[in-house]
Amino acid sequence: MNVDVAVRCDNLVHVYGTPGAEVAALRGVDLVVKEGETVALLGPSGAGKTTLLWHLAGLLKPTAGAVEVAGKRLATLSAAELAVLRVREIGVVLQNPGRNLLPYDTAIGNLLFAQRPTRRSGAAKRRRAHALLDSVGLGGAATRRAGRLSGGEQQRLAVAVALANSPGLLLADEPTSQLDPVSAAAVIDLIRAANEESGTTVVAVSHDAAVGAALGRTVTIRDGRVGSEGRSGEDYVVVGRDGTVQLPPEMLDTLPPGTLARAVRHDHGVDLRRIYDAGESQ
Ligand SMILES: Nc1ncnc2c1ncn2[C@@H]1O[C@H](COP(=O)(O)OP(=O)(O)OP(=O)(O)O)[C@@H](O)[C@H]1O
Ligand SMILES: [Mg+2]
């Protein structure tokens, strides 16, 4: 067991639906996230980002392949063991902000409820709750019901709730999608502080360039697979376990789908040389 690996997906496949009406949302995802890493999951709508995040949160069962979180293979855990792992180790912000909250409880009540499993004193829980509310600009909304907050306010509260117990792993699905740039920056700062101060590993789905820029690594999902990765401002394609490579979309004008190309090996890699254009008679 590799203790410094926070998340591992091995050939993860997820098919939704019933026989005859299947949707293959994940088609063999291989991904390793080390403890303390911060990763932005990017990719077009429908690519499988939310499905992947739900697997990491233990909310879906793989059709094939495996998911490991904090050294534990999720499919081998009982429902009770999975619940303990989720409460102790994982903070989750779902794509629909309202689904993360107790709508009839107040903002502060949601933060106190989230801290149930900790051994903090009541006063310490309150201090933590107020500090978190302040950090996301909701200091004045402590006693308002979560269900009455705006979508953006709910989203900020949901991130605060997910981080209330300083989880080992934060999974956030579009945590800034409903926020203006100032509120988004506050949420990004809070996530970065959790990473820097508590070592929280972060996997966040986002279309927001500011989130991508704030996190250490980007992983792009296309058609249910990891297509490319970005590290330190450079983009790299990922060779899948069956040898497939997804070309970056901006290169498809040079090699459009259907092009016949020759793969030519050389000292440092492989070149793709066009033989026939797509649709050209041979
Ligand atoms: N409950 C479901 N039943 C059937 N198909 C589903 C279900 N949830 C998602 N899908 C399908 O699985 C594929 C991946 O969906 P997913 O929600 O993971 O994409 P996404 O990358 O998060 O997209 P978005 O950026 O729009 O949120 C899509 O084709 C979607 O229609
Ligand atoms: Mg989604």
PDB file of C-alpha atoms and ligand atoms in Angstrom:
ATOM      1  CA  MET A   1       0.000   0.000   0.000  1.00  0.00           C
ATOM      2  CA  ASN A   2       1.372   3.352  -1.058  1.00  0.00           C
ATOM      3  CA  VAL A   3       0.744   5.843   1.732  1.00  0.00           C
ATOM      4  CA  ASP A   4       1.644   8.967  -0.190  1.00  0.00           C
ATOM      5  CA  VAL A   5      -1.027   8.320  -2.816  1.00  0.00           C
ATOM      6  CA  ALA A   6      -4.289  10.110  -1.959  1.00  0.00           C
ATOM      7  CA  VAL A   7      -6.303   8.909  -4.953  1.00  0.00           C
ATOM      8  CA  ARG A   8      -5.773   6.184  -7.520  1.00  0.00           C
ATOM      9  CA  CYS A   9      -8.073   5.141 -10.373  1.00  0.00           C
ATOM     10  CA  ASP A  10      -7.161   1.978 -12.247  1.00  0.00           C
ATOM     11  CA  ASN A  11      -8.859   1.536 -15.623  1.00  0.00           C
ATOM     12  CA  LEU A  12     -12.049   2.987 -14.123  1.00  0.00           C
ATOM     13  CA  VAL A  13     -15.112   2.360 -16.267  1.00  0.00           C
ATOM     14  CA  HIS A  14     -18.619   3.637 -15.569  1.00  0.00           C
ATOM     15  CA  VAL A  15     -21.663   2.797 -17.664  1.00  0.00           C
ATOM     16  CA  TYR A  16     -24.982   4.439 -16.779  1.00  0.00           C
ATOM     17  CA  GLY A  17     -28.367   3.086 -17.708  1.00  0.00           C
ATOM     18  CA  THR A  18     -29.956  -0.214 -18.497  1.00  0.00           C
ATOM     19  CA  PRO A  19     -29.139  -2.767 -21.220  1.00  0.00           C
ATOM     20  CA  GLY A  20     -29.997  -1.261 -24.581  1.00  0.00           C
ATOM     21  CA  ALA A  21     -29.724   2.316 -23.302  1.00  0.00           C
ATOM     22  CA  GLU A  22     -26.215   2.493 -21.887  1.00  0.00           C
ATOM     23  CA  VAL A  23     -24.061   5.604 -21.652  1.00  0.00           C
ATOM     24  CA  ALA A  24     -20.358   4.897 -21.162  1.00  0.00           C
ATOM     25  CA  ALA A  25     -19.420   7.941 -19.093  1.00  0.00           C
ATOM     26  CA  LEU A  26     -15.938   6.725 -18.093  1.00  0.00           C
ATOM     27  CA  ARG A  27     -14.024   4.488 -20.505  1.00  0.00           C
ATOM     28  CA  GLY A  28     -10.891   3.528 -18.603  1.00  0.00           C
ATOM     29  CA  VAL A  29      -9.579   6.360 -16.443  1.00  0.00           C
ATOM     30  CA  ASP A  30      -6.093   5.961 -14.992  1.00  0.00           C
ATOM     31  CA  LEU A  31      -5.210   8.647 -12.498  1.00  0.00           C
ATOM     32  CA  VAL A  32      -2.885   9.012  -9.511  1.00  0.00           C
ATOM     33  CA  VAL A  33      -3.065  12.022  -7.206  1.00  0.00           C
ATOM     34  CA  LYS A  34      -0.408  12.242  -4.514  1.00  0.00           C
ATOM     35  CA  GLU A  35      -1.114  13.453  -0.997  1.00  0.00           C
ATOM     36  CA  GLY A  36      -1.014  17.243  -0.832  1.00  0.00           C
ATOM     37  CA  GLU A  37      -1.405  17.671  -4.605  1.00  0.00           C
ATOM     38  CA  THR A  38      -3.977  20.091  -6.043  1.00  0.00           C
ATOM     39  CA  VAL A  39      -5.593  19.024  -9.308  1.00  0.00           C
ATOM     40  CA  ALA A  40      -8.086  20.784 -11.573  1.00  0.00           C
ATOM     41  CA  LEU A  41     -10.270  18.435 -13.644  1.00  0.00           C
ATOM     42  CA  LEU A  42     -11.101  20.112 -16.945  1.00  0.00           C
ATOM     43  CA  GLY A  43     -12.975  18.996 -20.027  1.00  0.00           C
ATOM     44  CA  PRO A  44     -16.061  19.631 -22.145  1.00  0.00           C
ATOM     45  CA  SER A  45     -19.601  19.198 -20.849  1.00  0.00           C
ATOM     46  CA  GLY A  46     -20.547  15.527 -20.719  1.00  0.00           C
ATOM     47  CA  ALA A  47     -16.908  14.361 -20.669  1.00  0.00           C
ATOM     48  CA  GLY A  48     -17.385  12.489 -17.372  1.00  0.00           C
ATOM     49  CA  LYS A  49     -15.916  14.918 -14.810  1.00  0.00           C
ATOM     50  CA  THR A  50     -18.790  14.726 -12.338  1.00  0.00           C
ATOM     51  CA  THR A  51     -18.992  10.944 -12.728  1.00  0.00           C
ATOM     52  CA  LEU A  52     -15.287  10.676 -11.889  1.00  0.00           C
ATOM     53  CA  LEU A  53     -15.645  12.920  -8.849  1.00  0.00           C
ATOM     54  CA  TRP A  54     -18.605  10.849  -7.581  1.00  0.00           C
ATOM     55  CA  HIS A  55     -16.428   7.743  -7.801  1.00  0.00           C
ATOM     56  CA  LEU A  56     -13.680   9.416  -5.775  1.00  0.00           C
ATOM     57  CA  ALA A  57     -16.312  10.313  -3.170  1.00  0.00           C
ATOM     58  CA  GLY A  58     -17.509   6.689  -3.019  1.00  0.00           C
ATOM     59  CA  LEU A  59     -20.967   7.678  -4.266  1.00  0.00           C
ATOM     60  CA  LEU A  60     -20.946   5.348  -7.316  1.00  0.00           C
ATOM     61  CA  LYS A  61     -19.793   1.760  -7.863  1.00  0.00           C
ATOM     62  CA  PRO A  62     -17.434   1.136 -10.807  1.00  0.00           C
ATOM     63  CA  THR A  63     -18.747  -0.902 -13.724  1.00  0.00           C
ATOM     64  CA  ALA A  64     -15.125  -2.088 -14.032  1.00  0.00           C
ATOM     65  CA  GLY A  65     -11.761  -1.063 -12.655  1.00  0.00           C
ATOM     66  CA  ALA A  66     -10.985   0.262  -9.197  1.00  0.00           C
ATOM     67  CA  VAL A  67     -10.797   3.410  -7.084  1.00  0.00           C
ATOM     68  CA  GLU A  68      -8.513   3.800  -4.074  1.00  0.00           C
ATOM     69  CA  VAL A  69      -8.732   6.689  -1.609  1.00  0.00           C
ATOM     70  CA  ALA A  70      -6.280   7.077   1.297  1.00  0.00           C
ATOM     71  CA  GLY A  71      -4.916   3.601   0.560  1.00  0.00           C
ATOM     72  CA  LYS A  72      -8.321   1.910   0.698  1.00  0.00           C
ATOM     73  CA  ARG A  73      -9.960   0.248  -2.270  1.00  0.00           C
ATOM     74  CA  LEU A  74     -13.488   1.637  -2.053  1.00  0.00           C
ATOM     75  CA  ALA A  75     -15.297  -1.380  -3.560  1.00  0.00           C
ATOM     76  CA  THR A  76     -13.961  -3.625  -0.772  1.00  0.00           C
ATOM     77  CA  LEU A  77     -15.339  -1.449   2.055  1.00  0.00           C
ATOM     78  CA  SER A  78     -18.643  -2.142   3.795  1.00  0.00           C
ATOM     79  CA  ALA A  79     -21.256   0.625   3.770  1.00  0.00           C
ATOM     80  CA  ALA A  80     -20.290   1.473   7.385  1.00  0.00           C
ATOM     81  CA  GLU A  81     -16.543   1.570   6.595  1.00  0.00           C
ATOM     82  CA  LEU A  82     -17.210   3.766   3.571  1.00  0.00           C
ATOM     83  CA  ALA A  83     -19.325   6.131   5.684  1.00  0.00           C
ATOM     84  CA  VAL A  84     -16.502   6.449   8.252  1.00  0.00           C
ATOM     85  CA  LEU A  85     -13.935   7.137   5.526  1.00  0.00           C
ATOM     86  CA  ARG A  86     -16.187   9.788   4.000  1.00  0.00           C
ATOM     87  CA  VAL A  87     -16.886  11.562   7.276  1.00  0.00           C
ATOM     88  CA  ARG A  88     -13.259  11.486   8.470  1.00  0.00           C
ATOM     89  CA  GLU A  89     -11.279  11.936   5.282  1.00  0.00           C
ATOM     90  CA  ILE A  90     -13.331  13.449   2.488  1.00  0.00           C
ATOM     91  CA  GLY A  91     -14.982  16.839   2.026  1.00  0.00           C
ATOM     92  CA  VAL A  92     -17.340  16.994  -0.947  1.00  0.00           C
ATOM     93  CA  VAL A  93     -18.893  19.938  -2.791  1.00  0.00           C
ATOM     94  CA  LEU A  94     -21.446  18.629  -5.283  1.00  0.00           C
ATOM     95  CA  GLN A  95     -22.206  20.468  -8.537  1.00  0.00           C
ATOM     96  CA  ASN A  96     -25.649  21.555  -7.324  1.00  0.00           C
ATOM     97  CA  PRO A  97     -24.782  23.741  -4.270  1.00  0.00           C
ATOM     98  CA  GLY A  98     -28.126  23.206  -2.521  1.00  0.00           C
ATOM     99  CA  ARG A  99     -27.540  19.454  -2.328  1.00  0.00           C
ATOM    100  CA  ASN A 100     -24.592  19.952   0.018  1.00  0.00           C
ATOM    101  CA  LEU A 101     -26.574  21.688   2.749  1.00  0.00           C
ATOM    102  CA  LEU A 102     -29.319  21.137   5.319  1.00  0.00           C
ATOM    103  CA  PRO A 103     -31.818  23.659   3.908  1.00  0.00           C
ATOM    104  CA  TYR A 104     -33.847  24.166   7.101  1.00  0.00           C
ATOM    105  CA  ASP A 105     -30.795  24.740   9.290  1.00  0.00           C
ATOM    106  CA  THR A 106     -28.964  28.066   9.512  1.00  0.00           C
ATOM    107  CA  ALA A 107     -25.617  28.743   7.883  1.00  0.00           C
ATOM    108  CA  ILE A 108     -23.851  28.390  11.224  1.00  0.00           C
ATOM    109  CA  GLY A 109     -25.977  25.344  12.075  1.00  0.00           C
ATOM    110  CA  ASN A 110     -24.726  23.658   8.902  1.00  0.00           C
ATOM    111  CA  LEU A 111     -21.130  24.309   9.948  1.00  0.00           C
ATOM    112  CA  LEU A 112     -21.727  23.006  13.488  1.00  0.00           C
ATOM    113  CA  PHE A 113     -23.476  19.894  12.139  1.00  0.00           C
ATOM    114  CA  ALA A 114     -20.516  19.229   9.824  1.00  0.00           C
ATOM    115  CA  GLN A 115     -18.173  19.271  12.844  1.00  0.00           C
ATOM    116  CA  ARG A 116     -20.107  16.572  14.770  1.00  0.00           C
ATOM    117  CA  PRO A 117     -17.410  13.922  14.280  1.00  0.00           C
ATOM    118  CA  THR A 118     -14.604  16.110  15.690  1.00  0.00           C
ATOM    119  CA  ARG A 119     -13.539  16.225  19.333  1.00  0.00           C
ATOM    120  CA  ARG A 120     -13.515  20.031  19.371  1.00  0.00           C
ATOM    121  CA  SER A 121     -15.344  21.734  22.238  1.00  0.00           C
ATOM    122  CA  GLY A 122     -18.612  23.522  21.474  1.00  0.00           C
ATOM    123  CA  ALA A 123     -16.836  26.887  21.734  1.00  0.00           C
ATOM    124  CA  ALA A 124     -14.065  25.753  19.380  1.00  0.00           C
ATOM    125  CA  LYS A 125     -16.648  24.549  16.858  1.00  0.00           C
ATOM    126  CA  ARG A 126     -18.360  27.942  16.972  1.00  0.00           C
ATOM    127  CA  ARG A 127     -15.061  29.778  16.546  1.00  0.00           C
ATOM    128  CA  ARG A 128     -14.208  27.578  13.555  1.00  0.00           C
ATOM    129  CA  ALA A 129     -17.700  28.106  12.076  1.00  0.00           C
ATOM    130  CA  HIS A 130     -17.485  31.901  12.364  1.00  0.00           C
ATOM    131  CA  ALA A 131     -13.955  32.008  10.951  1.00  0.00           C
ATOM    132  CA  LEU A 132     -15.070  29.949   7.939  1.00  0.00           C
ATOM    133  CA  LEU A 133     -18.148  32.138   7.377  1.00  0.00           C
ATOM    134  CA  ASP A 134     -15.953  35.240   7.485  1.00  0.00           C
ATOM    135  CA  SER A 135     -13.447  33.760   5.060  1.00  0.00           C
ATOM    136  CA  VAL A 136     -16.142  33.233   2.399  1.00  0.00           C
ATOM    137  CA  GLY A 137     -17.816  36.600   3.010  1.00  0.00           C
ATOM    138  CA  LEU A 138     -20.852  35.190   4.826  1.00  0.00           C
ATOM    139  CA  GLY A 139     -20.106  36.638   8.266  1.00  0.00           C
ATOM    140  CA  GLY A 140     -23.406  38.517   8.194  1.00  0.00           C
ATOM    141  CA  ALA A 141     -25.465  35.487   7.138  1.00  0.00           C
ATOM    142  CA  ALA A 142     -24.719  33.186  10.098  1.00  0.00           C
ATOM    143  CA  THR A 143     -28.313  32.914  11.272  1.00  0.00           C
ATOM    144  CA  ARG A 144     -29.976  32.777   7.862  1.00  0.00           C
ATOM    145  CA  ARG A 145     -31.453  29.478   6.714  1.00  0.00           C
ATOM    146  CA  ALA A 146     -29.268  27.718   4.149  1.00  0.00           C
ATOM    147  CA  GLY A 147     -32.277  27.058   1.902  1.00  0.00           C
ATOM    148  CA  ARG A 148     -32.991  30.790   1.704  1.00  0.00           C
ATOM    149  CA  LEU A 149     -29.474  31.761   0.614  1.00  0.00           C
ATOM    150  CA  SER A 150     -28.780  32.601  -3.035  1.00  0.00           C
ATOM    151  CA  GLY A 151     -27.121  29.980  -5.241  1.00  0.00           C
ATOM    152  CA  GLY A 152     -23.765  31.722  -4.910  1.00  0.00           C
ATOM    153  CA  GLU A 153     -24.104  32.064  -1.127  1.00  0.00           C
ATOM    154  CA  GLN A 154     -25.007  28.366  -0.888  1.00  0.00           C
ATOM    155  CA  GLN A 155     -21.965  27.527  -2.972  1.00  0.00           C
ATOM    156  CA  ARG A 156     -19.663  29.478  -0.653  1.00  0.00           C
ATOM    157  CA  LEU A 157     -21.272  27.887   2.400  1.00  0.00           C
ATOM    158  CA  ALA A 158     -20.917  24.431   0.810  1.00  0.00           C
ATOM    159  CA  VAL A 159     -17.154  24.919   0.401  1.00  0.00           C
ATOM    160  CA  ALA A 160     -16.890  26.102   4.018  1.00  0.00           C
ATOM    161  CA  VAL A 161     -18.869  23.031   5.187  1.00  0.00           C
ATOM    162  CA  ALA A 162     -16.686  20.682   3.132  1.00  0.00           C
ATOM    163  CA  LEU A 163     -13.550  22.136   4.738  1.00  0.00           C
ATOM    164  CA  ALA A 164     -14.935  22.395   8.288  1.00  0.00           C
ATOM    165  CA  ASN A 165     -13.057  19.300   9.524  1.00  0.00           C
ATOM    166  CA  SER A 166      -9.861  19.921   7.515  1.00  0.00           C
ATOM    167  CA  PRO A 167     -10.387  16.764   5.420  1.00  0.00           C
ATOM    168  CA  GLY A 168      -7.454  14.857   3.914  1.00  0.00           C
ATOM    169  CA  LEU A 169      -9.177  15.094   0.531  1.00  0.00           C
ATOM    170  CA  LEU A 170     -11.409  17.844  -0.859  1.00  0.00           C
ATOM    171  CA  LEU A 171     -13.532  16.965  -3.895  1.00  0.00           C
ATOM    172  CA  ALA A 172     -15.240  19.998  -5.392  1.00  0.00           C
ATOM    173  CA  ASP A 173     -17.438  20.051  -8.506  1.00  0.00           C
ATOM    174  CA  GLU A 174     -17.429  23.519 -10.085  1.00  0.00           C
ATOM    175  CA  PRO A 175     -17.086  25.276  -6.694  1.00  0.00           C
ATOM    176  CA  THR A 176     -17.034  28.759  -8.237  1.00  0.00           C
ATOM    177  CA  SER A 177     -19.569  28.344 -11.073  1.00  0.00           C
ATOM    178  CA  GLN A 178     -22.093  30.773  -9.565  1.00  0.00           C
ATOM    179  CA  LEU A 179     -19.666  33.296  -8.109  1.00  0.00           C
ATOM    180  CA  ASP A 180     -18.484  36.733  -9.147  1.00  0.00           C
ATOM    181  CA  PRO A 181     -14.687  37.113  -9.405  1.00  0.00           C
ATOM    182  CA  VAL A 182     -14.317  38.532  -5.865  1.00  0.00           C
ATOM    183  CA  SER A 183     -16.297  35.711  -4.206  1.00  0.00           C
ATOM    184  CA  ALA A 184     -14.556  33.152  -6.435  1.00  0.00           C
ATOM    185  CA  ALA A 185     -11.171  34.475  -5.288  1.00  0.00           C
ATOM    186  CA  ALA A 186     -12.253  34.087  -1.632  1.00  0.00           C
ATOM    187  CA  VAL A 187     -13.249  30.456  -2.262  1.00  0.00           C
ATOM    188  CA  ILE A 188      -9.993  29.755  -4.110  1.00  0.00           C
ATOM    189  CA  ASP A 189      -8.015  31.320  -1.231  1.00  0.00           C
ATOM    190  CA  LEU A 190      -9.862  29.145   1.297  1.00  0.00           C
ATOM    191  CA  ILE A 191      -9.118  25.997  -0.720  1.00  0.00           C
ATOM    192  CA  ARG A 192      -5.452  26.944  -1.082  1.00  0.00           C
ATOM    193  CA  ALA A 193      -5.171  27.704   2.637  1.00  0.00           C
ATOM    194  CA  ALA A 194      -6.587  24.238   3.445  1.00  0.00           C
ATOM    195  CA  ASN A 195      -3.955  22.732   1.157  1.00  0.00           C
ATOM    196  CA  GLU A 196      -1.077  24.784   2.548  1.00  0.00           C
ATOM    197  CA  GLU A 197      -2.014  24.687   6.248  1.00  0.00           C
ATOM    198  CA  SER A 198      -3.592  21.229   6.599  1.00  0.00           C
ATOM    199  CA  GLY A 199      -2.064  19.433   3.609  1.00  0.00           C
ATOM    200  CA  THR A 200      -5.522  18.788   2.138  1.00  0.00           C
ATOM    201  CA  THR A 201      -5.334  17.089  -1.260  1.00  0.00           C
ATOM    202  CA  VAL A 202      -7.641  18.865  -3.710  1.00  0.00           C
ATOM    203  CA  VAL A 203      -9.433  17.581  -6.817  1.00  0.00           C
ATOM    204  CA  ALA A 204     -11.692  20.278  -8.255  1.00  0.00           C
ATOM    205  CA  VAL A 205     -13.744  20.217 -11.457  1.00  0.00           C
ATOM    206  CA  SER A 206     -13.801  23.652 -13.014  1.00  0.00           C
ATOM    207  CA  HIS A 207     -14.330  25.628 -16.184  1.00  0.00           C
ATOM    208  CA  ASP A 208     -12.898  28.669 -14.405  1.00  0.00           C
ATOM    209  CA  ALA A 209      -9.382  29.557 -15.577  1.00  0.00           C
ATOM    210  CA  ALA A 210      -8.695  31.171 -12.177  1.00  0.00           C
ATOM    211  CA  VAL A 211      -9.272  27.814 -10.446  1.00  0.00           C
ATOM    212  CA  GLY A 212      -7.067  25.995 -12.963  1.00  0.00           C
ATOM    213  CA  ALA A 213      -4.312  28.563 -12.472  1.00  0.00           C
ATOM    214  CA  ALA A 214      -4.503  28.298  -8.665  1.00  0.00           C
ATOM    215  CA  LEU A 215      -4.098  24.512  -8.639  1.00  0.00           C
ATOM    216  CA  GLY A 216      -0.823  22.715  -9.311  1.00  0.00           C
ATOM    217  CA  ARG A 217      -1.835  20.344 -12.072  1.00  0.00           C
ATOM    218  CA  THR A 218      -4.623  20.144 -14.650  1.00  0.00           C
ATOM    219  CA  VAL A 219      -6.089  16.873 -15.909  1.00  0.00           C
ATOM    220  CA  THR A 220      -8.330  17.091 -18.968  1.00  0.00           C
ATOM    221  CA  ILE A 221     -11.052  14.478 -19.389  1.00  0.00           C
ATOM    222  CA  ARG A 222     -12.382  13.913 -22.904  1.00  0.00           C
ATOM    223  CA  ASP A 223     -14.855  11.179 -23.865  1.00  0.00           C
ATOM    224  CA  GLY A 224     -14.475   9.458 -20.523  1.00  0.00           C
ATOM    225  CA  ARG A 225     -10.674   9.249 -20.548  1.00  0.00           C
ATOM    226  CA  VAL A 226      -7.724  11.294 -19.394  1.00  0.00           C
ATOM    227  CA  GLY A 227      -6.708  13.072 -22.600  1.00  0.00           C
ATOM    228  CA  SER A 228      -4.036  15.484 -21.441  1.00  0.00           C
ATOM    229  CA  GLU A 229      -2.328  16.939 -18.413  1.00  0.00           C
ATOM    230  CA  GLY A 230      -0.850  20.313 -17.648  1.00  0.00           C
ATOM    231  CA  ARG A 231       1.973  20.930 -15.208  1.00  0.00           C
ATOM    232  CA  SER A 232       3.774  24.210 -14.580  1.00  0.00           C
ATOM    233  CA  GLY A 233       2.028  25.868 -17.525  1.00  0.00           C
ATOM    234  CA  GLU A 234       2.975  23.148 -20.078  1.00  0.00           C
ATOM    235  CA  ASP A 235       0.431  20.801 -21.704  1.00  0.00           C
ATOM    236  CA  TYR A 236       1.156  17.118 -22.269  1.00  0.00           C
ATOM    237  CA  VAL A 237      -0.883  14.407 -23.975  1.00  0.00           C
ATOM    238  CA  VAL A 238      -1.389  11.175 -22.045  1.00  0.00           C
ATOM    239  CA  VAL A 239      -0.875   7.777 -23.691  1.00  0.00           C
ATOM    240  CA  GLY A 240      -3.789   5.563 -22.625  1.00  0.00           C
ATOM    241  CA  ARG A 241      -3.274   1.966 -21.521  1.00  0.00           C
ATOM    242  CA  ASP A 242      -4.474   0.741 -24.939  1.00  0.00           C
ATOM    243  CA  GLY A 243      -1.948   3.024 -26.657  1.00  0.00           C
ATOM    244  CA  THR A 244      -4.459   5.677 -27.713  1.00  0.00           C
ATOM    245  CA  VAL A 245      -3.533   9.360 -27.659  1.00  0.00           C
ATOM    246  CA  GLN A 246      -6.046  12.211 -27.885  1.00  0.00           C
ATOM    247  CA  LEU A 247      -4.645  15.042 -29.960  1.00  0.00           C
ATOM    248  CA  PRO A 248      -5.129  18.523 -28.498  1.00  0.00           C
ATOM    249  CA  PRO A 249      -8.239  20.052 -30.150  1.00  0.00           C
ATOM    250  CA  GLU A 250      -6.201  22.943 -31.590  1.00  0.00           C
ATOM    251  CA  MET A 251      -4.117  20.431 -33.607  1.00  0.00           C
ATOM    252  CA  LEU A 252      -7.131  18.831 -35.279  1.00  0.00           C
ATOM    253  CA  ASP A 253      -6.947  21.308 -38.176  1.00  0.00           C
ATOM    254  CA  THR A 254      -3.545  19.753 -39.029  1.00  0.00           C
ATOM    255  CA  LEU A 255      -4.626  16.137 -38.461  1.00  0.00           C
ATOM    256  CA  PRO A 256      -8.450  16.055 -38.654  1.00  0.00           C
ATOM    257  CA  PRO A 257     -10.275  12.902 -37.484  1.00  0.00           C
ATOM    258  CA  GLY A 258     -10.051  10.294 -40.239  1.00  0.00           C
ATOM    259  CA  THR A 259      -6.582  11.378 -41.407  1.00  0.00           C
ATOM    260  CA  LEU A 260      -4.264   8.517 -42.338  1.00  0.00           C
ATOM    261  CA  ALA A 261      -0.917   9.182 -40.673  1.00  0.00           C
ATOM    262  CA  ARG A 262       2.342   7.322 -40.277  1.00  0.00           C
ATOM    263  CA  ALA A 263       3.822   7.041 -36.775  1.00  0.00           C
ATOM    264  CA  VAL A 264       7.569   7.536 -37.116  1.00  0.00           C
ATOM    265  CA  ARG A 265       9.805   6.653 -34.204  1.00  0.00           C
ATOM    266  CA  HIS A 266      12.843   8.814 -33.479  1.00  0.00           C
ATOM    267  CA  ASP A 267      15.257   9.314 -30.588  1.00  0.00           C
ATOM    268  CA  HIS A 268      12.962  11.359 -28.364  1.00  0.00           C
ATOM    269  CA  GLY A 269       9.521  10.046 -29.289  1.00  0.00           C
ATOM    270  CA  VAL A 270       7.158   9.521 -32.170  1.00  0.00           C
ATOM    271  CA  ASP A 271       6.070  11.899 -34.959  1.00  0.00           C
ATOM    272  CA  LEU A 272       2.711  11.623 -36.702  1.00  0.00           C
ATOM    273  CA  ARG A 273       3.133  12.381 -40.436  1.00  0.00           C
ATOM    274  CA  ARG A 274       0.050  12.890 -42.554  1.00  0.00           C
ATOM    275  CA  ILE A 275      -0.276  10.459 -45.496  1.00  0.00           C
ATOM    276  CA  TYR A 276      -3.829  11.284 -46.667  1.00  0.00           C
ATOM    277  CA  ASP A 277      -6.196  13.967 -45.493  1.00  0.00           C
ATOM    278  CA  ALA A 278      -9.539  12.905 -44.090  1.00  0.00           C
ATOM    279  CA  GLY A 279     -11.906  12.296 -47.020  1.00  0.00           C
ATOM    280  CA  GLU A 280      -9.123  12.528 -49.648  1.00  0.00           C
ATOM    281  CA  SER A 281      -9.280   9.718 -52.225  1.00  0.00           C
ATOM    282  CA  GLN A 282      -6.319   7.400 -51.851  1.00  0.00           C
TER     283      GLN A 282
HETATM  284  N1  LIG B   1     -27.594   9.466 -13.960  1.00  0.00           N
HETATM  285  C1  LIG B   1     -27.246   9.349 -15.249  1.00  0.00           C
HETATM  286  N2  LIG B   1     -27.887   8.496 -16.078  1.00  0.00           N
HETATM  287  C2  LIG B   1     -27.525   8.362 -17.378  1.00  0.00           C
HETATM  288  N3  LIG B   1     -26.528   9.070 -17.953  1.00  0.00           N
HETATM  289  C3  LIG B   1     -25.857   9.947 -17.192  1.00  0.00           C
HETATM  290  C4  LIG B   1     -26.181  10.157 -15.798  1.00  0.00           C
HETATM  291  N4  LIG B   1     -25.345  11.104 -15.291  1.00  0.00           N
HETATM  292  C5  LIG B   1     -24.539  11.472 -16.320  1.00  0.00           C
HETATM  293  N5  LIG B   1     -24.845  10.788 -17.449  1.00  0.00           N
HETATM  294  C6  LIG B   1     -24.158  10.888 -18.764  1.00  0.00           C
HETATM  295  O1  LIG B   1     -22.801  10.546 -18.577  1.00  0.00           O
HETATM  296  C7  LIG B   1     -21.938  11.408 -19.322  1.00  0.00           C
HETATM  297  C8  LIG B   1     -20.971  12.115 -18.383  1.00  0.00           C
HETATM  298  O2  LIG B   1     -21.726  12.977 -17.519  1.00  0.00           O
HETATM  299  P1  LIG B   1     -21.039  13.869 -16.385  1.00  0.00           P
HETATM  300  O3  LIG B   1     -22.140  14.503 -15.616  1.00  0.00           O
HETATM  301  O4  LIG B   1     -20.058  13.051 -15.643  1.00  0.00           O
HETATM  302  O5  LIG B   1     -20.273  14.956 -17.291  1.00  0.00           O
HETATM  303  P2  LIG B   1     -19.538  16.312 -16.874  1.00  0.00           P
HETATM  304  O6  LIG B   1     -18.172  16.246 -17.522  1.00  0.00           O
HETATM  305  O7  LIG B   1     -19.589  16.503 -15.407  1.00  0.00           O
HETATM  306  O8  LIG B   1     -20.401  17.437 -17.633  1.00  0.00           O
HETATM  307  P3  LIG B   1     -20.758  18.966 -17.172  1.00  0.00           P
HETATM  308  O9  LIG B   1     -19.520  19.783 -17.455  1.00  0.00           O
HETATM  309  O10 LIG B   1     -21.894  19.332 -18.084  1.00  0.00           O
HETATM  310  O11 LIG B   1     -21.142  18.960 -15.724  1.00  0.00           O
HETATM  311  C9  LIG B   1     -22.868  12.347 -20.089  1.00  0.00           C
HETATM  312  O12 LIG B   1     -23.060  11.797 -21.377  1.00  0.00           O
HETATM  313  C10 LIG B   1     -24.147  12.319 -19.289  1.00  0.00           C
HETATM  314  O13 LIG B   1     -25.257  12.559 -20.116  1.00  0.00           O
HETATM  315 MG    MG B   2     -20.475  17.882 -14.197  1.00  0.00          MG
END
